[in-house]
């Protein structure tokens, strides 16, 4: 078991975080992101309580000591099961456990978790209380500003009023509502308008709450602007698809005196990681796929992506495939 960060360190790390993203933020992606920023808080993909209690627990919880601070996001709606899973997360060394009350996919609705829970604030409060009573690490909630026709200020404030007294340590608020019927998860990330003022209002009315803003943040300039109004900013797809956008995060967001790390340093260290993982049987494609956007915007980036995409799936593919791709791209 790894040693978790202190509450003070956790709070500082929340100034910038990378969102939980299915099929994206696995342990290899998180290792890569940690090479880019030593400070940002990283989140796992969402793990359902059923999968954690009855599935391949060791694989689902796997993470490297270097990933800290790192948080586990849970999907579920049974307080007892969530409490048990929170204990498992703490024992595994995670620094935070987060309850998903924001994902709008059909899968989570059928399982009665994710954004549909916004319609059941009492249940959310019971879930948070059970998790809070079970662990010593922070328990947080990730939510939308509303769902369907339940998107008024009274709906969001009503959720807060019920959950906050039960011990929630922080709120991550995606500044869009979600339509649970009629829009796909991708459309729900793009079509409902961003309403940053709603998140700002939450923080203004509840200065005691740790509020992280999520939704539509594509770079550090935007993050810095939002930090004038909230405690933290969470980046999602932009951080994953263009990870170099975080190269200067430690200096700008966290005040590090060190020079930003370079792409060449990141990829060299990641190749060392890939060598170790390959020796343990991890296929190259599982790791190299997270590199596809690293050189976005530089000469040769398309050739770099194409070479990786065409060769990383070979059964015998190894680190030389990445080195070959590097010969096709400009210096970074």
Coordinates of C-alpha atoms in Angstrom, one line a residue:
X1 CA 0.0 0.0 0.0
X2 CA 1.3 3.4 -0.9
X3 CA 1.3 6.4 1.4
X4 CA -1.5 8.9 0.8
X5 CA -0.9 12.7 0.6
X6 CA -1.8 14.8 3.6
X7 CA -5.1 16.8 3.6
X8 CA -3.1 19.9 3.0
X9 CA -1.3 18.4 0.0
X10 CA -4.6 17.1 -1.3
X11 CA -6.3 20.5 -1.1
X12 CA -3.3 22.1 -3.0
X13 CA -3.4 19.4 -5.6
X14 CA -7.1 20.2 -6.3
X15 CA -6.2 23.5 -7.8
X16 CA -5.8 21.6 -11.0
X17 CA -7.0 18.1 -11.7
X18 CA -7.5 15.8 -14.7
X19 CA -11.0 14.4 -15.0
X20 CA -12.0 10.7 -14.7
X21 CA -12.6 9.6 -18.3
X22 CA -13.7 6.1 -19.4
X23 CA -11.3 4.4 -21.7
X24 CA -8.8 7.2 -21.1
X25 CA -7.5 7.7 -17.6
X26 CA -6.2 4.2 -16.9
X27 CA -3.0 3.7 -14.9
X28 CA -0.7 4.2 -17.9
X29 CA -2.3 7.5 -18.9
X30 CA -2.1 8.6 -15.3
X31 CA 1.6 7.7 -15.2
X32 CA 2.2 9.8 -18.3
X33 CA 0.3 12.7 -16.9
X34 CA 2.3 12.6 -13.7
X35 CA 5.5 12.9 -15.7
X36 CA 4.0 16.2 -17.1
X37 CA 2.8 17.6 -13.8
X38 CA 4.1 16.6 -10.4
X39 CA 1.2 18.4 -8.6
X40 CA -2.1 18.0 -10.4
X41 CA -4.7 15.6 -8.9
X42 CA -5.4 12.6 -11.2
X43 CA -8.6 10.6 -11.3
X44 CA -9.2 7.0 -12.3
X45 CA -11.8 5.9 -14.7
X46 CA -15.1 5.4 -13.0
X47 CA -15.3 2.0 -11.2
X48 CA -18.7 0.7 -10.3
X49 CA -19.3 -0.8 -6.9
X50 CA -20.4 -4.0 -8.4
X51 CA -17.2 -4.4 -10.4
X52 CA -15.0 -3.6 -7.4
X53 CA -16.8 -5.9 -5.0
X54 CA -17.2 -8.8 -7.4
X55 CA -14.8 -8.3 -10.3
X56 CA -11.0 -8.2 -10.8
X57 CA -10.3 -5.9 -7.8
X58 CA -6.5 -6.0 -8.1
X59 CA -6.6 -4.9 -11.7
X60 CA -9.2 -2.2 -11.1
X61 CA -7.2 -0.6 -8.3
X62 CA -3.8 -0.9 -9.8
X63 CA -1.7 2.2 -9.7
X64 CA 1.9 3.2 -9.4
X65 CA 3.3 5.0 -6.3
X66 CA 4.4 7.8 -8.7
X67 CA 0.8 8.6 -9.5
X68 CA 0.0 10.3 -6.2
X69 CA -2.0 12.3 -5.5
X70 CA -4.6 10.1 -7.2
X71 CA -8.3 9.7 -6.6
X72 CA -10.7 6.8 -7.2
X73 CA -14.1 7.6 -8.7
X74 CA -16.9 5.3 -7.8
X75 CA -20.3 4.7 -9.5
X76 CA -23.1 3.3 -7.3
X77 CA -26.1 4.2 -5.3
X78 CA -26.1 1.7 -2.4
X79 CA -24.7 3.4 0.7
X80 CA -23.4 0.2 2.3
X81 CA -21.7 -0.9 -0.9
X82 CA -20.2 2.5 -1.4
X83 CA -18.9 2.5 2.1
X84 CA -17.3 -0.8 1.6
X85 CA -15.7 0.3 -1.7
X86 CA -14.5 3.5 0.0
X87 CA -12.7 1.4 2.6
X88 CA -11.2 -0.7 -0.2
X89 CA -10.0 2.5 -1.9
X90 CA -8.4 3.8 1.2
X91 CA -6.7 0.5 1.9
X92 CA -5.3 0.5 -1.6
X93 CA -3.7 3.8 -1.0
X94 CA -5.9 6.3 -2.9
X95 CA -5.9 9.9 -1.7
X96 CA -9.6 10.6 -2.3
X97 CA -12.7 8.7 -3.2
X98 CA -15.2 10.5 -5.4
X99 CA -18.9 9.7 -6.0
X100 CA -20.1 10.1 -9.6
X101 CA -23.3 12.0 -9.7
X102 CA -22.7 13.5 -13.1
X103 CA -22.3 10.9 -15.8
X104 CA -25.4 10.9 -18.2
X105 CA -24.9 7.6 -20.1
X106 CA -27.6 5.0 -20.5
X107 CA -25.5 2.5 -18.7
X108 CA -25.3 4.5 -15.5
X109 CA -29.0 5.4 -15.6
X110 CA -29.9 1.7 -15.9
X111 CA -27.7 1.0 -12.9
X112 CA -29.2 3.9 -10.9
X113 CA -26.0 5.9 -10.5
X114 CA -24.4 8.9 -12.2
X115 CA -26.4 12.0 -13.1
X116 CA -29.8 10.4 -12.5
X117 CA -28.9 10.6 -8.8
X118 CA -29.3 14.3 -8.9
X119 CA -33.1 13.6 -8.8
X120 CA -32.5 11.8 -5.4
X121 CA -30.7 14.2 -3.1
X122 CA -31.6 12.3 0.0
X123 CA -30.0 9.1 -1.4
X124 CA -26.9 11.1 -2.4
X125 CA -26.6 12.4 1.1
X126 CA -27.0 8.9 2.6
X127 CA -24.3 7.6 0.2
X128 CA -21.9 10.4 1.1
X129 CA -22.5 10.0 4.8
X130 CA -21.9 6.2 4.6
X131 CA -18.6 6.8 2.7
X132 CA -17.5 9.6 5.1
X133 CA -18.1 7.4 8.1
X134 CA -16.1 4.6 6.6
X135 CA -12.8 6.3 5.7
X136 CA -10.4 9.0 6.8
X137 CA -9.5 10.1 3.3
X138 CA -11.5 12.9 1.6
X139 CA -14.9 12.0 0.1
X140 CA -16.0 14.2 -2.8
X141 CA -18.9 14.4 -5.3
X142 CA -18.8 15.1 -9.0
X143 CA -22.1 16.5 -10.4
X144 CA -23.7 18.6 -13.1
X145 CA -25.5 21.8 -12.5
X146 CA -28.8 20.1 -13.3
X147 CA -30.6 17.4 -15.3
X148 CA -33.5 17.5 -17.7
X149 CA -36.2 19.9 -16.3
X150 CA -34.5 19.8 -12.8
X151 CA -32.1 22.5 -13.7
X152 CA -33.1 25.5 -11.7
X153 CA -31.0 27.1 -9.0
X154 CA -33.3 25.6 -6.3
X155 CA -32.6 22.1 -7.6
X156 CA -28.8 22.4 -7.3
X157 CA -28.9 24.3 -4.0
X158 CA -31.3 21.7 -2.7
X159 CA -28.8 19.0 -3.4
X160 CA -26.1 20.9 -1.7
X161 CA -28.2 21.6 1.3
X162 CA -28.9 17.9 1.9
X163 CA -25.4 16.6 1.1
X164 CA -23.0 19.1 2.6
X165 CA -24.1 18.6 6.2
X166 CA -23.4 14.8 5.8
X167 CA -19.6 15.3 5.4
X168 CA -18.7 16.0 1.7
X169 CA -15.2 17.3 1.5
X170 CA -15.4 18.8 -1.9
X171 CA -17.6 19.4 -5.0
X172 CA -16.6 19.1 -8.6
X173 CA -19.3 20.8 -10.7
X174 CA -19.6 20.3 -14.4
X175 CA -21.0 23.7 -15.6
X176 CA -23.5 22.1 -17.9
X177 CA -26.8 20.5 -17.3
X178 CA -27.4 17.0 -18.7
X179 CA -30.2 15.7 -20.7
X180 CA -30.8 12.1 -19.7
X181 CA -33.1 11.3 -22.6
X182 CA -32.2 12.4 -26.1
X183 CA -28.5 13.2 -25.9
X184 CA -25.5 10.9 -26.0
X185 CA -22.7 11.2 -23.5
X186 CA -20.6 13.0 -26.2
X187 CA -23.5 15.4 -27.0
X188 CA -24.0 16.0 -23.3
X189 CA -20.4 17.3 -23.2
X190 CA -21.0 19.7 -26.0
X191 CA -24.6 20.7 -26.6
X192 CA -25.9 22.0 -23.2
X193 CA -24.5 25.5 -22.8
X194 CA -21.8 26.1 -20.3
X195 CA -23.0 28.2 -17.3
X196 CA -19.9 29.0 -15.3
X197 CA -21.7 31.7 -13.4
X198 CA -23.8 29.0 -11.7
X199 CA -20.6 27.4 -10.3
X200 CA -19.2 30.8 -9.3
X201 CA -22.5 31.4 -7.5
X202 CA -22.2 28.2 -5.6
X203 CA -18.7 29.2 -4.4
X204 CA -19.8 32.8 -3.5
X205 CA -22.7 31.5 -1.4
X206 CA -20.7 28.7 0.2
X207 CA -17.2 30.0 0.7
X208 CA -16.6 27.2 3.2
X209 CA -16.9 24.5 0.4
X210 CA -14.1 23.4 -1.8
X211 CA -15.5 23.9 -5.3
X212 CA -13.8 22.7 -8.4
X213 CA -15.1 23.8 -11.8
X214 CA -15.3 21.4 -14.7
X215 CA -16.5 21.7 -18.3
X216 CA -15.0 23.2 -21.4
X217 CA -11.6 24.1 -20.0
X218 CA -9.0 23.7 -22.7
X219 CA -5.9 25.3 -21.4
X220 CA -4.1 26.9 -18.5
X221 CA -5.1 30.5 -19.4
X222 CA -8.8 29.5 -18.8
X223 CA -7.9 27.6 -15.7
X224 CA -6.1 30.7 -14.2
X225 CA -9.2 32.9 -15.0
X226 CA -11.5 30.4 -13.3
X227 CA -9.3 30.2 -10.2
X228 CA -10.2 33.8 -9.4
X229 CA -13.7 32.5 -8.6
X230 CA -13.4 28.9 -7.5
X231 CA -10.9 26.7 -5.6
X232 CA -10.0 24.3 -8.3
X233 CA -10.3 23.6 -12.0
X234 CA -10.7 20.2 -13.6
X235 CA -9.6 19.6 -17.2
X236 CA -10.9 16.7 -19.2
X237 CA -10.6 15.8 -22.9
X238 CA -8.2 18.6 -23.6
X239 CA -5.7 17.4 -21.0
X240 CA -5.9 13.8 -22.4
X241 CA -5.9 14.6 -26.1
X242 CA -3.3 17.4 -25.9
X243 CA -1.3 16.5 -22.7
X244 CA 1.4 19.0 -23.5
X245 CA -1.1 21.7 -22.6
X246 CA -0.2 20.8 -19.0
X247 CA 3.6 21.2 -19.4
X248 CA 3.7 24.6 -17.6
X249 CA 1.0 23.7 -15.0
X250 CA 3.3 23.3 -12.1
X251 CA 4.8 26.7 -12.5
X252 CA 1.6 28.6 -13.4
X253 CA -0.9 26.9 -11.2
X254 CA 1.2 25.6 -8.3
X255 CA 3.9 28.2 -8.2
X256 CA 6.8 25.8 -8.8
X257 CA 10.1 27.6 -9.4
X258 CA 11.3 24.9 -11.7
X259 CA 11.3 25.2 -15.5
X260 CA 8.5 23.3 -17.3
X261 CA 9.4 19.7 -18.3
X262 CA 9.9 19.2 -22.0
X263 CA 8.1 16.7 -24.3
X264 CA 11.5 14.9 -24.9
X265 CA 12.0 14.4 -21.2
X266 CA 8.5 13.2 -20.7
X267 CA 8.7 10.6 -23.5
X268 CA 12.1 9.4 -22.5
X269 CA 10.9 8.7 -19.0
X270 CA 7.7 7.1 -20.3
X271 CA 9.8 4.8 -22.6
X272 CA 11.6 3.7 -19.5
X273 CA 8.2 3.0 -17.9
X274 CA 7.1 1.1 -21.0
X275 CA 10.2 -1.1 -20.9
X276 CA 9.4 -2.1 -17.4
X277 CA 5.7 -2.8 -18.2
X278 CA 6.6 -4.7 -21.4
X279 CA 8.8 -7.0 -19.3
X280 CA 5.7 -7.8 -17.2
X281 CA 3.6 -8.6 -20.2
X282 CA 1.7 -5.3 -20.8
X283 CA 1.2 -4.9 -24.6
X284 CA 2.7 -1.7 -26.1
X285 CA -0.6 -0.6 -27.5
X286 CA -2.0 -0.2 -23.9
X287 CA 0.6 2.4 -23.2
X288 CA 1.5 4.0 -26.5
X289 CA -2.1 5.0 -27.3
X290 CA -1.8 7.7 -24.6
X291 CA 1.0 9.3 -26.5
X292 CA -0.9 10.1 -29.7
X293 CA -1.6 13.7 -28.8
X294 CA 1.7 14.5 -27.1
X295 CA 3.1 16.3 -30.1
X296 CA -0.1 17.9 -31.3
X297 CA 0.6 21.2 -33.1
X298 CA 4.3 20.4 -33.9
X299 CA 5.7 19.6 -37.3
X300 CA 5.4 15.9 -38.0
X301 CA 2.7 15.3 -35.4
X302 CA 0.5 13.6 -37.9
X303 CA 3.3 11.3 -39.0
X304 CA 4.1 10.5 -35.4
X305 CA 0.5 9.5 -34.7
X306 CA 0.2 7.5 -37.9
X307 CA 3.4 5.5 -37.1
X308 CA 2.2 4.7 -33.6
X309 CA -1.3 3.8 -34.7
X310 CA 0.0 1.5 -37.5
X311 CA 2.6 -0.3 -35.5
X312 CA 1.8 -0.4 -31.8
X313 CA -0.7 -3.2 -32.3
X314 CA 1.8 -5.7 -33.6
X315 CA 2.3 -8.7 -31.3
X316 CA 6.0 -8.1 -31.2
X317 CA 5.7 -4.3 -30.8
X318 CA 8.1 -2.7 -28.3
X319 CA 9.7 0.6 -27.4
X320 CA 11.6 0.8 -30.8
X321 CA 8.2 1.6 -32.4
X322 CA 8.0 4.8 -30.2
X323 CA 11.6 5.7 -31.1
X324 CA 10.9 5.3 -34.8
X325 CA 7.9 7.6 -34.4
X326 CA 10.0 10.2 -32.7
X327 CA 12.2 10.4 -35.7
X328 CA 9.2 11.8 -37.6
X329 CA 8.4 14.7 -35.3
X330 CA 9.9 18.1 -34.6
X331 CA 11.7 18.8 -31.3
X332 CA 9.5 19.6 -28.4

